[in-house]
Coordinates of C-alpha atoms and ligand atoms in Angstrom, one line a residue:
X409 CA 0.0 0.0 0.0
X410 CA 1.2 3.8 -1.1
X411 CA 4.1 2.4 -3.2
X412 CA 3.9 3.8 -6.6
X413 CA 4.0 2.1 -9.8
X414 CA 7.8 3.1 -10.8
X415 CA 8.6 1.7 -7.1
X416 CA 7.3 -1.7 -7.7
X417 CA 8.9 -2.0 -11.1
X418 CA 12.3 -0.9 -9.9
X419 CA 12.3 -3.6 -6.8
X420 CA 11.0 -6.4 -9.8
X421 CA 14.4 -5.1 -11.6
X422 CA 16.5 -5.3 -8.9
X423 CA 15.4 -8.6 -8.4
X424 CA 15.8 -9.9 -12.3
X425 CA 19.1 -8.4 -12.0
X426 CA 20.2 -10.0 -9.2
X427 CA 19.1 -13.7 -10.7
X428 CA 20.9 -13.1 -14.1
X429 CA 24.3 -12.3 -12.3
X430 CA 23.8 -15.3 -9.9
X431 CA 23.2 -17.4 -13.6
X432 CA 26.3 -15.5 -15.3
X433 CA 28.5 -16.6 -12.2
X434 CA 26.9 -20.5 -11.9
X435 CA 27.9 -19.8 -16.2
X436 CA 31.5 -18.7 -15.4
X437 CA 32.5 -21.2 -13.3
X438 CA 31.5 -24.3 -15.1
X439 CA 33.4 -22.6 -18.3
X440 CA 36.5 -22.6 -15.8
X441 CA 35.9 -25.7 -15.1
X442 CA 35.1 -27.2 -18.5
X443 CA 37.9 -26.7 -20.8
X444 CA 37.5 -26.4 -24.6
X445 CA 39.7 -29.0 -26.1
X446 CA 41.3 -28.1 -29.5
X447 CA 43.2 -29.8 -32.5
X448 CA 46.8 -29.1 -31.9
X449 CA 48.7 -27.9 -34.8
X450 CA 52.0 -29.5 -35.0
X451 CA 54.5 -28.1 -37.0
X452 CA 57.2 -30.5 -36.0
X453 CA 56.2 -33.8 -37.8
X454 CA 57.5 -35.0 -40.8
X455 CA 54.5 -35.8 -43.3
X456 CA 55.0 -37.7 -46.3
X457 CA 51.9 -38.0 -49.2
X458 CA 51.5 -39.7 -52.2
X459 CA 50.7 -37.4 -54.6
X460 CA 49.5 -37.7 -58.6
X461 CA 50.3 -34.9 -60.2
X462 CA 47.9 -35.8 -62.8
X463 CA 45.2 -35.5 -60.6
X464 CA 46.7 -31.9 -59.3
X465 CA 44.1 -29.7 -61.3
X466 CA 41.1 -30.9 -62.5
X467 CA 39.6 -32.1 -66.1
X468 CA 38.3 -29.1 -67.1
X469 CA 41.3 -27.0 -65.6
X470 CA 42.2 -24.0 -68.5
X471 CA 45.9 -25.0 -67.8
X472 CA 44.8 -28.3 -69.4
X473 CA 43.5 -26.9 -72.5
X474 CA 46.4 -24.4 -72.8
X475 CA 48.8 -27.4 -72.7
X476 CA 46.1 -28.9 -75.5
X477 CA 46.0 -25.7 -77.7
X478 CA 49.6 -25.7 -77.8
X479 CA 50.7 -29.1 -78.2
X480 CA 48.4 -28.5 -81.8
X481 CA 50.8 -26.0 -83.1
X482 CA 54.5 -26.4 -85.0
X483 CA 57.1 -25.3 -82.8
X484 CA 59.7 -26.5 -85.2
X485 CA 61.2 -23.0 -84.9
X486 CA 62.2 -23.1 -81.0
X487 CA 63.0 -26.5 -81.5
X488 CA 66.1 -25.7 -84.3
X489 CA 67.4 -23.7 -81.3
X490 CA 68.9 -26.7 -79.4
X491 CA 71.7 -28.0 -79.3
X492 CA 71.6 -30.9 -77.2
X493 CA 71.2 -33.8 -79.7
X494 CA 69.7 -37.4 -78.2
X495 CA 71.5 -39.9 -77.6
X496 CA 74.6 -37.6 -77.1
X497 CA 76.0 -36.2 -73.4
X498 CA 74.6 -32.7 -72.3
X499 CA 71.8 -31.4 -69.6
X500 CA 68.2 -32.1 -71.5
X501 CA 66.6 -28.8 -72.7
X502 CA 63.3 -27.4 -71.5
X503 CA 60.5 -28.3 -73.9
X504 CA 59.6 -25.4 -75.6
X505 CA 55.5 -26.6 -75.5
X506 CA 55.9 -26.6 -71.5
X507 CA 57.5 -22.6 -71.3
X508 CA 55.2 -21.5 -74.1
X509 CA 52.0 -23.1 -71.6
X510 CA 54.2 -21.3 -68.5
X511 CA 54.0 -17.9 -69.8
X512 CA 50.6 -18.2 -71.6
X513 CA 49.2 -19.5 -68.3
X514 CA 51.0 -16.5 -66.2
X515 CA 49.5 -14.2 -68.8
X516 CA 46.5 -15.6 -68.4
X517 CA 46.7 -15.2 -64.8
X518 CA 47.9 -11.5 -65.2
X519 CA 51.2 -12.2 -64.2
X520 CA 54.4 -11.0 -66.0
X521 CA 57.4 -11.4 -64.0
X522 CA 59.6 -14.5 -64.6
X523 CA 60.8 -14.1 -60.7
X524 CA 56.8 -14.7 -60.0
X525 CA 55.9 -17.2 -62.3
X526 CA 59.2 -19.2 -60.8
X527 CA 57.7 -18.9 -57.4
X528 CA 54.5 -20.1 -58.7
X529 CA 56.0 -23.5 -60.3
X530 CA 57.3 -24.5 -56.6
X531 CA 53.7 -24.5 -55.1
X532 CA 50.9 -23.3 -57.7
X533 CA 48.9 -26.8 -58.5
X534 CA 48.5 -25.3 -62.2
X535 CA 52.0 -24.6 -62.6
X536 CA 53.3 -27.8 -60.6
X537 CA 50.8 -29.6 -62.9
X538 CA 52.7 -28.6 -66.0
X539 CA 55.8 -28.5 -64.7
X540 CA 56.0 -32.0 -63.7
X541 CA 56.2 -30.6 -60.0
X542 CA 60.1 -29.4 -61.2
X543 CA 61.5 -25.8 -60.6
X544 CA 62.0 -23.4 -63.1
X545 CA 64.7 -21.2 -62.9
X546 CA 63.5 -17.4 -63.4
X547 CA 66.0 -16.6 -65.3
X548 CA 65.5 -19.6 -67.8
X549 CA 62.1 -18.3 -68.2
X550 CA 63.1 -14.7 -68.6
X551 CA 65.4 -15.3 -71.6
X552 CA 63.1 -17.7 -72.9
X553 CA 60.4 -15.2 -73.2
X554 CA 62.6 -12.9 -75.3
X555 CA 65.3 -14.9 -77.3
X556 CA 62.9 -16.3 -80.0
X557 CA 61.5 -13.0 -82.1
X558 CA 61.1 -14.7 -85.0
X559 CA 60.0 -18.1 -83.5
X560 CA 57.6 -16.2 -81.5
X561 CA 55.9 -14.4 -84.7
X562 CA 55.6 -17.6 -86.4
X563 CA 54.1 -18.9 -83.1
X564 CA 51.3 -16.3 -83.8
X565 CA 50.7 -16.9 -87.8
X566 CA 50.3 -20.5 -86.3
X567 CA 48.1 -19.7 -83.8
X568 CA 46.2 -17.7 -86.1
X569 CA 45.9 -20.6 -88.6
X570 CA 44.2 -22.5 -86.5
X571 CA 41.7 -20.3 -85.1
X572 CA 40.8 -19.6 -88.4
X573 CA 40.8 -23.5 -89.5
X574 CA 38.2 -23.6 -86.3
X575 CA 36.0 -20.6 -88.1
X576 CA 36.7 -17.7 -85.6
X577 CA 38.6 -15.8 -87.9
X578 CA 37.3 -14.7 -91.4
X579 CA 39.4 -11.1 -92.0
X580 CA 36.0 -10.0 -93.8
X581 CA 36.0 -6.9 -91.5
X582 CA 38.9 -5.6 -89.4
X583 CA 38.5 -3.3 -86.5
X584 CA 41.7 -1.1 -85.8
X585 CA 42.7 0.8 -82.9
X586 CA 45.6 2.0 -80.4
X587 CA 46.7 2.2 -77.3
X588 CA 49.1 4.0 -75.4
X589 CA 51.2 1.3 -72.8
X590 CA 53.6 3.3 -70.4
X591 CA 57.0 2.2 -71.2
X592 CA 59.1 0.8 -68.0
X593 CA 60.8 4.5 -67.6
X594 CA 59.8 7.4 -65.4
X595 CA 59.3 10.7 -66.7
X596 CA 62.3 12.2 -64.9
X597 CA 65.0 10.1 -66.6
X598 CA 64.4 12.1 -70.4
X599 CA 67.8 14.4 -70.1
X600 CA 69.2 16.9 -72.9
X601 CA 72.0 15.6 -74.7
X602 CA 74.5 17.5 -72.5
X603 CA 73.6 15.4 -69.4
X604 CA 73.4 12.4 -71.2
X605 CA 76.9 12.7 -72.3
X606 CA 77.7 13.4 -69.0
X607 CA 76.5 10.4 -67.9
X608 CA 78.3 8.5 -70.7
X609 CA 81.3 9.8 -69.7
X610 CA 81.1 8.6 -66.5
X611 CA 79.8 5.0 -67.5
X612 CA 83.1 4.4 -69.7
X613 CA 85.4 5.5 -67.1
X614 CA 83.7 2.7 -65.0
X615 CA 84.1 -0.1 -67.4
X616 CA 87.6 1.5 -68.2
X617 CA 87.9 0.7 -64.2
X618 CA 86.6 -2.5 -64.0
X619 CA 89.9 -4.2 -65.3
X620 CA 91.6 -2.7 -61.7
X621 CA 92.8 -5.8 -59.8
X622 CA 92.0 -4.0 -56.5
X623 CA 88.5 -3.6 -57.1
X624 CA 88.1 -7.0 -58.4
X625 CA 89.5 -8.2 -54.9
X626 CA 86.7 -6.3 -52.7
X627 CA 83.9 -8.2 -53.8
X628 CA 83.0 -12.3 -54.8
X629 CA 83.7 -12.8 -58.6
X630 CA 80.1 -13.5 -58.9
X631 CA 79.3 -9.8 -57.9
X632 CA 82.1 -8.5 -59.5
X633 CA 80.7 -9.8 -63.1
X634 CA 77.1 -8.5 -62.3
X635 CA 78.5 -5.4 -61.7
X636 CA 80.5 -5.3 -64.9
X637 CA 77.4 -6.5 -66.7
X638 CA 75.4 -3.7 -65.9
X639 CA 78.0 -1.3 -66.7
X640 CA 78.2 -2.4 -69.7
X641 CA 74.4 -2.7 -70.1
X642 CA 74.3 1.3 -68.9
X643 CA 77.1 2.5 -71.5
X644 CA 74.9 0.7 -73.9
X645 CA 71.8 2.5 -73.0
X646 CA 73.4 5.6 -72.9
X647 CA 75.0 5.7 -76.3
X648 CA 71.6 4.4 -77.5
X649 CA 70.0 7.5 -76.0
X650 CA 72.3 9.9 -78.3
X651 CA 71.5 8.1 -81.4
X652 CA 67.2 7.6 -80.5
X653 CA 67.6 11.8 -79.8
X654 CA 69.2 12.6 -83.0
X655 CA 65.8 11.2 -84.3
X656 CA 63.3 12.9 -82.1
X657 CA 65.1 16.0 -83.0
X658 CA 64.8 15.2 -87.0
X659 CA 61.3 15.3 -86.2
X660 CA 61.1 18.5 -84.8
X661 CA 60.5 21.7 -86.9
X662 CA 62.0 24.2 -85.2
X663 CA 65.7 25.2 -84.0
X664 CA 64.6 25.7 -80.5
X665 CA 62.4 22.6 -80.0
X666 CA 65.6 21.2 -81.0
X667 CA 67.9 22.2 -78.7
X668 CA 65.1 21.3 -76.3
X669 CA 64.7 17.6 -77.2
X670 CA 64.9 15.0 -74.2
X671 CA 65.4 11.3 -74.2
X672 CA 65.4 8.8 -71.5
X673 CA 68.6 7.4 -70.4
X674 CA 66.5 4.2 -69.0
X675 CA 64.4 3.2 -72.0
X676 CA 65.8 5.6 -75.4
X677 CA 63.2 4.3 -77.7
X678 CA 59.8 5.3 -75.4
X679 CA 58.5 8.9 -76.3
X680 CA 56.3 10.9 -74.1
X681 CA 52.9 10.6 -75.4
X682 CA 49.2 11.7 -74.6
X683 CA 47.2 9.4 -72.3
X684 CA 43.3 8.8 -72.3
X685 CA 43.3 10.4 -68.8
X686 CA 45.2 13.6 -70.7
X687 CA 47.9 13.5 -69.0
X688 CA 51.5 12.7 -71.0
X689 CA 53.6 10.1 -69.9
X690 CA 56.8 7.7 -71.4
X691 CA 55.3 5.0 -73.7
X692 CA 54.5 2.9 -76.6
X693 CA 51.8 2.8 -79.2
X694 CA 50.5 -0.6 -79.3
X695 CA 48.1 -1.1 -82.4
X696 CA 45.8 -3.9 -82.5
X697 CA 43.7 -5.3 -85.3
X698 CA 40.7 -7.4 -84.4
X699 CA 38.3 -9.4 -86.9
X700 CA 35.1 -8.5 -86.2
X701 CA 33.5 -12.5 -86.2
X702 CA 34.6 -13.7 -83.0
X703 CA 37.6 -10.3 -81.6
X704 CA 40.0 -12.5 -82.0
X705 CA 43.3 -10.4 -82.9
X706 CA 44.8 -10.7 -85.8
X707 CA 47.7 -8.1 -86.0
X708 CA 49.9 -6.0 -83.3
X709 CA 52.6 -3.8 -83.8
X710 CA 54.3 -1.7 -81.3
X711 CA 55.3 2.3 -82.6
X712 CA 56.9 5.3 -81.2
X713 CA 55.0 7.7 -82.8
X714 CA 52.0 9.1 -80.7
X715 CA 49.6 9.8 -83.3
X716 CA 47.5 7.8 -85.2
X717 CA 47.4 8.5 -88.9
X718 CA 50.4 6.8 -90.3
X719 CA 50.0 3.2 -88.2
X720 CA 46.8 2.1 -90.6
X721 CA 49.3 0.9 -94.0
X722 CA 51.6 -0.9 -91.7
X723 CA 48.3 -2.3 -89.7
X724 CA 47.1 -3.6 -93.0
X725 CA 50.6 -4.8 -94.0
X726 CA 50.4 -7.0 -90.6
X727 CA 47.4 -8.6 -90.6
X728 CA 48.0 -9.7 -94.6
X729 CA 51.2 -11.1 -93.4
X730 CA 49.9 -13.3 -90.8
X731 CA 46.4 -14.4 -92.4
X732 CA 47.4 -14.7 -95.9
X733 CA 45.1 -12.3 -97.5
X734 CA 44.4 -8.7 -96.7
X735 CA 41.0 -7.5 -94.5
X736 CA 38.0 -7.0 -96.8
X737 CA 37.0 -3.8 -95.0
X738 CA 38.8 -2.2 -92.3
X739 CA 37.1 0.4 -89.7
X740 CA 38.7 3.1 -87.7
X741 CA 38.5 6.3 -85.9
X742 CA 39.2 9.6 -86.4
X743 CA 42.4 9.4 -85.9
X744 CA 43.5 7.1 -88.6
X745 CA 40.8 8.9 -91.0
X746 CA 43.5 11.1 -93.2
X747 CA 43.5 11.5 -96.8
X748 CA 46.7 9.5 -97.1
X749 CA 45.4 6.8 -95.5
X750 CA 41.6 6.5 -98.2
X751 CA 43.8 6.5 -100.8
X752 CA 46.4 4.3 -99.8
X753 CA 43.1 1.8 -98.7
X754 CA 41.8 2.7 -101.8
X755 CA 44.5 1.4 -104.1
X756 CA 44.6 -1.6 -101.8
X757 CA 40.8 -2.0 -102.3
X758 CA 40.3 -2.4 -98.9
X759 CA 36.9 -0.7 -98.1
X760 CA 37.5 1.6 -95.3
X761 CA 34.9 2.8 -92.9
X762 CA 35.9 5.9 -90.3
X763 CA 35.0 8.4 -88.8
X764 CA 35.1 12.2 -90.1
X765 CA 38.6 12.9 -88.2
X766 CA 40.4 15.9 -88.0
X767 CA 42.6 15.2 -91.2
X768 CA 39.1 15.0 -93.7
X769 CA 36.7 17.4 -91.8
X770 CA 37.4 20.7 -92.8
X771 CA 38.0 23.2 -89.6
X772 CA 37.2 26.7 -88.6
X773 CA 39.6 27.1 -86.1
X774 CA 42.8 28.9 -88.3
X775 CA 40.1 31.7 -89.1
X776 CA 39.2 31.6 -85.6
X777 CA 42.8 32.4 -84.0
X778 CA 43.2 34.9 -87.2
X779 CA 40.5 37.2 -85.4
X780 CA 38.4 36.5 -88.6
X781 CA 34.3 37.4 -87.8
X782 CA 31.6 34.3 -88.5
X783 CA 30.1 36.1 -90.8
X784 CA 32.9 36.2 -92.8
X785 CA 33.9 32.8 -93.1
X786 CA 34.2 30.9 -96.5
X787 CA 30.7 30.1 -96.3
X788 CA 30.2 33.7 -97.0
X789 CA 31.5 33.8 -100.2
X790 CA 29.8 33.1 -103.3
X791 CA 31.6 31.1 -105.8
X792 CA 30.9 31.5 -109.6
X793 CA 32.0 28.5 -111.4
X794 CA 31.9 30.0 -115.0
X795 CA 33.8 32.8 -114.4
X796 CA 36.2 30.7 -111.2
X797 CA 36.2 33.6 -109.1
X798 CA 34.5 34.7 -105.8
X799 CA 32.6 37.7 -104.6
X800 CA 32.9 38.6 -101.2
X801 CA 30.0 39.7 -98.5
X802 CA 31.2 43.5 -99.9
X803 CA 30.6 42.4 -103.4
X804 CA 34.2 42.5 -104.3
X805 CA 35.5 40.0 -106.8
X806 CA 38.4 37.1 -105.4
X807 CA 40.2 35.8 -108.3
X808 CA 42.5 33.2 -108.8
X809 CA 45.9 32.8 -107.0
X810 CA 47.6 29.6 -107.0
X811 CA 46.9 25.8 -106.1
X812 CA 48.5 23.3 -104.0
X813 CA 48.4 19.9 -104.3
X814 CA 48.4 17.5 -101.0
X815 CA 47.3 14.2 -101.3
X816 CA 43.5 13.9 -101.6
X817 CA 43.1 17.1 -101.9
X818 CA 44.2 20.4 -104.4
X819 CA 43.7 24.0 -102.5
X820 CA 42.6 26.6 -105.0
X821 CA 43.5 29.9 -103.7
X822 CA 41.7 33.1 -104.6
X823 CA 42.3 36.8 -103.6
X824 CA 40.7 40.1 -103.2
X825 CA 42.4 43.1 -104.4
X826 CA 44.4 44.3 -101.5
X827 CA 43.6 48.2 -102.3
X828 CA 39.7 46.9 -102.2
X829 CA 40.1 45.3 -98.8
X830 CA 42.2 48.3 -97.2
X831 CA 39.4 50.2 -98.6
X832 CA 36.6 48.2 -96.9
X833 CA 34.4 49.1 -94.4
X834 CA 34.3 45.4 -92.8
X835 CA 38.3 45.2 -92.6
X836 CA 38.5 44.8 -89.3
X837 CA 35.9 41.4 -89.6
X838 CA 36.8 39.9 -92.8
X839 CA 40.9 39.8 -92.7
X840 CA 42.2 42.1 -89.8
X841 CA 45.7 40.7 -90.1
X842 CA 45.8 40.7 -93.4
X843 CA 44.7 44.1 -95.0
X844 CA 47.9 44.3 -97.5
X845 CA 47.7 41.6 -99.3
X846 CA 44.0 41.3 -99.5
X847 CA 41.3 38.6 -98.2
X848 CA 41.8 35.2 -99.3
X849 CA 40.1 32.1 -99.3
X850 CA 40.7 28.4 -100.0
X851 CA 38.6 26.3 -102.1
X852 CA 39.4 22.5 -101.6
X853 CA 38.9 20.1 -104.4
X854 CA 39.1 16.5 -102.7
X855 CA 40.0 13.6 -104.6
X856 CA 37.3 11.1 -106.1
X857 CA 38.5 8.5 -103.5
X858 CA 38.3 10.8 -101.1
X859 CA 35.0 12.4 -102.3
X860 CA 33.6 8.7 -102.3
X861 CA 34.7 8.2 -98.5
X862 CA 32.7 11.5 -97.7
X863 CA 29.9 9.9 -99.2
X864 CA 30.1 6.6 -98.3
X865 CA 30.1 7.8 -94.8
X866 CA 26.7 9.8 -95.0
X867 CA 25.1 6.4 -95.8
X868 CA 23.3 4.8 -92.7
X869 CA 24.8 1.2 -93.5
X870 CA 28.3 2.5 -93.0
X871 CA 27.1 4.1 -90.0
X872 CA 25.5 1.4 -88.3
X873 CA 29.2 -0.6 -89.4
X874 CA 30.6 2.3 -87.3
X875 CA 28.7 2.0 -84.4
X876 CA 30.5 -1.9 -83.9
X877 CA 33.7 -0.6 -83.4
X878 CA 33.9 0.4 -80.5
X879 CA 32.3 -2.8 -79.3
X880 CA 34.9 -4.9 -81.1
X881 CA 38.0 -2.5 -81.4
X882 CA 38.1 -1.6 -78.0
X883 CA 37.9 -5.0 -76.1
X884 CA 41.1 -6.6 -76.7
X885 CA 43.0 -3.4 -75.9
X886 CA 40.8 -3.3 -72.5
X887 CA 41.1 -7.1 -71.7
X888 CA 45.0 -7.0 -72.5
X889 CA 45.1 -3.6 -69.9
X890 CA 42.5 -5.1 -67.5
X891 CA 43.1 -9.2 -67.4
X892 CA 46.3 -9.0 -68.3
X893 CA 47.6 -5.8 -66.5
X894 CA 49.7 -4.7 -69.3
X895 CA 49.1 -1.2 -68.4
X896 CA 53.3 -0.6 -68.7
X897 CA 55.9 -2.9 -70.2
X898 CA 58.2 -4.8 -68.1
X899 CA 60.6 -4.9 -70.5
X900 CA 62.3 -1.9 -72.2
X901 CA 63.3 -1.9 -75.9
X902 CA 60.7 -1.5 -78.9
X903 CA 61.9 -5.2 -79.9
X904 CA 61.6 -6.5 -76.2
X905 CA 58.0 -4.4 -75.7
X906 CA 56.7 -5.5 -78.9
X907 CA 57.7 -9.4 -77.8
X908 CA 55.7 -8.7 -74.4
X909 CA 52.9 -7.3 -76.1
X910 CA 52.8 -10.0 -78.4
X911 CA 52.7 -12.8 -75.3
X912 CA 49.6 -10.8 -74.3
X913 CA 47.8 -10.9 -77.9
X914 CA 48.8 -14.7 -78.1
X915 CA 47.2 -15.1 -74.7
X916 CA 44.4 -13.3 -75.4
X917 CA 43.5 -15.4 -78.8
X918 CA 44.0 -18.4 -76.9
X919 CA 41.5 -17.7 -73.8
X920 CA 39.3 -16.6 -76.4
X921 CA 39.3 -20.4 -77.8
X922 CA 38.9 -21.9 -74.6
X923 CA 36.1 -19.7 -74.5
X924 CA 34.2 -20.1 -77.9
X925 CA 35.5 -24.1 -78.4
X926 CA 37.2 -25.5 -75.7
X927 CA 34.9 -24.3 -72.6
X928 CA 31.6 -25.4 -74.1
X929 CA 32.8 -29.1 -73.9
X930 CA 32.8 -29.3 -70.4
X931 CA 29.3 -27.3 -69.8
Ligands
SF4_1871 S1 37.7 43.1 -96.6 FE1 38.0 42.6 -98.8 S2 37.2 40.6 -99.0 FE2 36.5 41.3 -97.1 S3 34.5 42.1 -97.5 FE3 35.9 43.8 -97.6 S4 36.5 43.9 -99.7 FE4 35.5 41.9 -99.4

């Protein structure tokens, strides 16, 4: 009686309270008294398993069917390499099949480094699986992956050859694009020649050095002929670097930019180039062609240049060369779309499709930086093609003043008469730089190849082709980037970069046939 509610509910608390701690102690001390008993790892037994290597990955492993796809091709080329003969003394070589399926496999896997893919062959099932369970020295596998350049093109004609035997490949229509790959050199090693002489200096009064008996005594022989090695490889480099800059500065126009011309001392033959992020950076231009049937590639080349516009002939030259005939059509973007390149296609009858780049499309922006008004652009003028002459918003006549020929194209040049011009009220809109000599304009007669291109283009059937390329064009180079990771070369060298990019296309054909063939077995 006269307790309140909030009274009687504390007391009941109290109480609940005091139970669940009594049942959390009784709780406590059979856990104290009732040990957990746990499987005791122990780490000084010897264990010894029988173990089938065979049954180390399973049937429908892809390492299986890249050992498969491999064993199918003519390695005849790595194989004249050898010199230890059967049946005479000498350490058995590696089988060329087995480092082929190594580095195809590490691809595959997005691995690149011989140091890695060694590691992997002492515990990787995959790898132990090929292997035989053996090691494989990473330096054996290094050398291997860039001693064969010709054995290694023919390894990708072959592979081709078969894909196309299988019906992936038809080289009725070609997609072609680039990418940039950052070359295995920073930015901050491109030096002006004065430095790197300086530094090539230096490096030969090293190796000079290295003959001093002294030195030679400090270190382990071993050491001592690394060290002489990579001098040696350095004085290389560097007197590589003077002759790669004498041809970056041959492509520079003026005296200055000249003088200014870098190079890098740790990988002469990258050039700084654009990125798609817009920033600039050391690299390589890898070109890939894909047939449009199934993406499979069917021509790489590595270049130095940065642009575009002169990779398509050589494309074309590539993907003849390894598929025996040349694409039936072959579609680009903008920046392979020059003149020189529709009539070059054009006398190879190859149909090209492309985009309207920069090199066909016809742009405003000279007259723009020239301070010339809108309203007084060529579209302004009236052309009268019986008399060949032009009358100008002013009604002054333009007439005929030179031609130049470019290829695809012949300028026809006409001018006002300067005294007409300085005379003009609309001087200041129509040519204000240029009030001596009088206005001119340019009127471009394009080629009928060209002319046809333009055409062509307009049409919604090579539109709709168009629209594909991305689709097709752009996966390899994404899959190589992505899968792959060859984002930057390992190796430096345009021989040794265009080898490691050509590992990647070869890897990338061949998970493409497990894919579309090899997969569908096991589903
Ligand atoms: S500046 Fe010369 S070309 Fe231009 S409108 Fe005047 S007269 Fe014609």
């Amino acid at each position: 009686m006269g307790k309140d509610k909030s009274e009687v509910n504390s007391s009941a608390g109290l109480r609940d309270e005091g139970q669940s701690r009594e049942s959390v102690c009784a709780g406590s001390i059979k856990r104290e008294t009732r040990k957990p008993r746990l499987k005791r790892i122990n780490r000084q037994q010897l264990v010894m398993r029988p173990m089938d290597v065979e049954q180390l990955v399973p049937e429908d492993h892809e390492v299986r069917a890249i050992w498969e796809f491999v064993g199918c091709l003519d390695l005849s080329r790595y194989y004249e390499d050898i010199e230890v003969i059967e049946g005479e003394a000498g350490r058995p070589a590696l089988d060329p099949r087995l480092m082929i399926s190594l580095w195809i496999y590490a691809y595959s896997k997005g691995i690149g480094s011989a140091r890695e893919v060694s590691r992997l062959c002492e515990y990787d099932p995959a790898y132990q699986w090929l292997t035989g369970m053996e090691p494989i020295n990473y330096h054996t596998l290094s050398d291997f992956r860039v001693d064969h350049k010709e054995a290694l093109d023919d390894l990708f004609t072959e592979v081709l050859g078969l894909l196309s035997a299988e019906g992936l490949i038809s080289l009725e229509r070609v997609m072609h694009d680039g990418t940039k790959v950052k070359a295995c050199a920073g930015a901050d090693t491109f030096r002006r020649e004065e430095r790197v002489r300086t530094h090539l200096e230096a490096a030969r009064q090293q190796v000079e050095q290295m003959g001093d008996p002294r030195l030679a005594e400090e270190v382990s022989p071993r050491v001592a002929k690394a060290r002489q090695r990579a001098l040696r490889e350095k004085q290389q480099r560097l007197e590589k670097a003077l002759e790669e800059l004498k041809k970056i500065r041959a492509c520079k126009s003026s005296q200055e930019e000249k003088q200014e011309a870098r190079v890098s001392m740790t990988d002469p033959q990258a050039r700084i180039m654009k990125q798609s992020d817009g920033g600039y950076a050391p690299s390589y231009n890898v070109q890939i062609s894909t047939d449009a049937k199934e993406k499979m590639i069917v021509g790489m080349g590595v270049s130095q240049s940065g642009s575009d516009y002169g990779e398509l002939v050589a494309a074309v030259d590539r993907v003849e060369a390894s598929g025996g005939q040349e694409p039936t059509e072959v579609v680009v973007d903008g920046g392979f779309t020059s003149r020189e390149n529709i009539l070059a296609m054009s006398e190879r009858e190859v149909d090209l499709i492309g985009s309207m780049g920069a090199g066909v499309a016809q742009s405003a922006g000279q007259l723009k930086r020239r301070g010339v008004d809108q309203g007084f652009y060529p579209e302004a003028f009236h052309y009268d093609a019986v008399r060949d002459t032009y009358s100008c918003p002013a009604g002054k006549i333009l007439r005929p003043d030179g031609e130049e020929k470019r290829p695809g194209r012949t300028n026809y040049k006409y001018r006002a008469c300067a005294m007409d011009c300085q005379a003009c009220s609309f001087r200041q809109k129509c040519c204000p730089q240029n009030g001596a000599k009088g206005r001119s304009i340019v009127r471009g007669v394009d080629a009928p190849e060209v002319a046809a291109f333009i055409a062509k283009m307009e049409t919604d059937e090579a539109k709709k082709i168009y629209r594909q390329r991305g689709a097709v064009a752009e996966f390899p180079n994404a899959w190589i980037k992505d899968k792959i990771g060859l984002r930057q070369f390992r190796l430096r060298g345009l021989v040794k970069v265009g080898m490691e990019a050509l590992w990647a296309c070869l890897t990338y054909n061949i998970k493409q046939w497990i894919r579309l063939r090899w997969r569908p077995q096991w589903a």
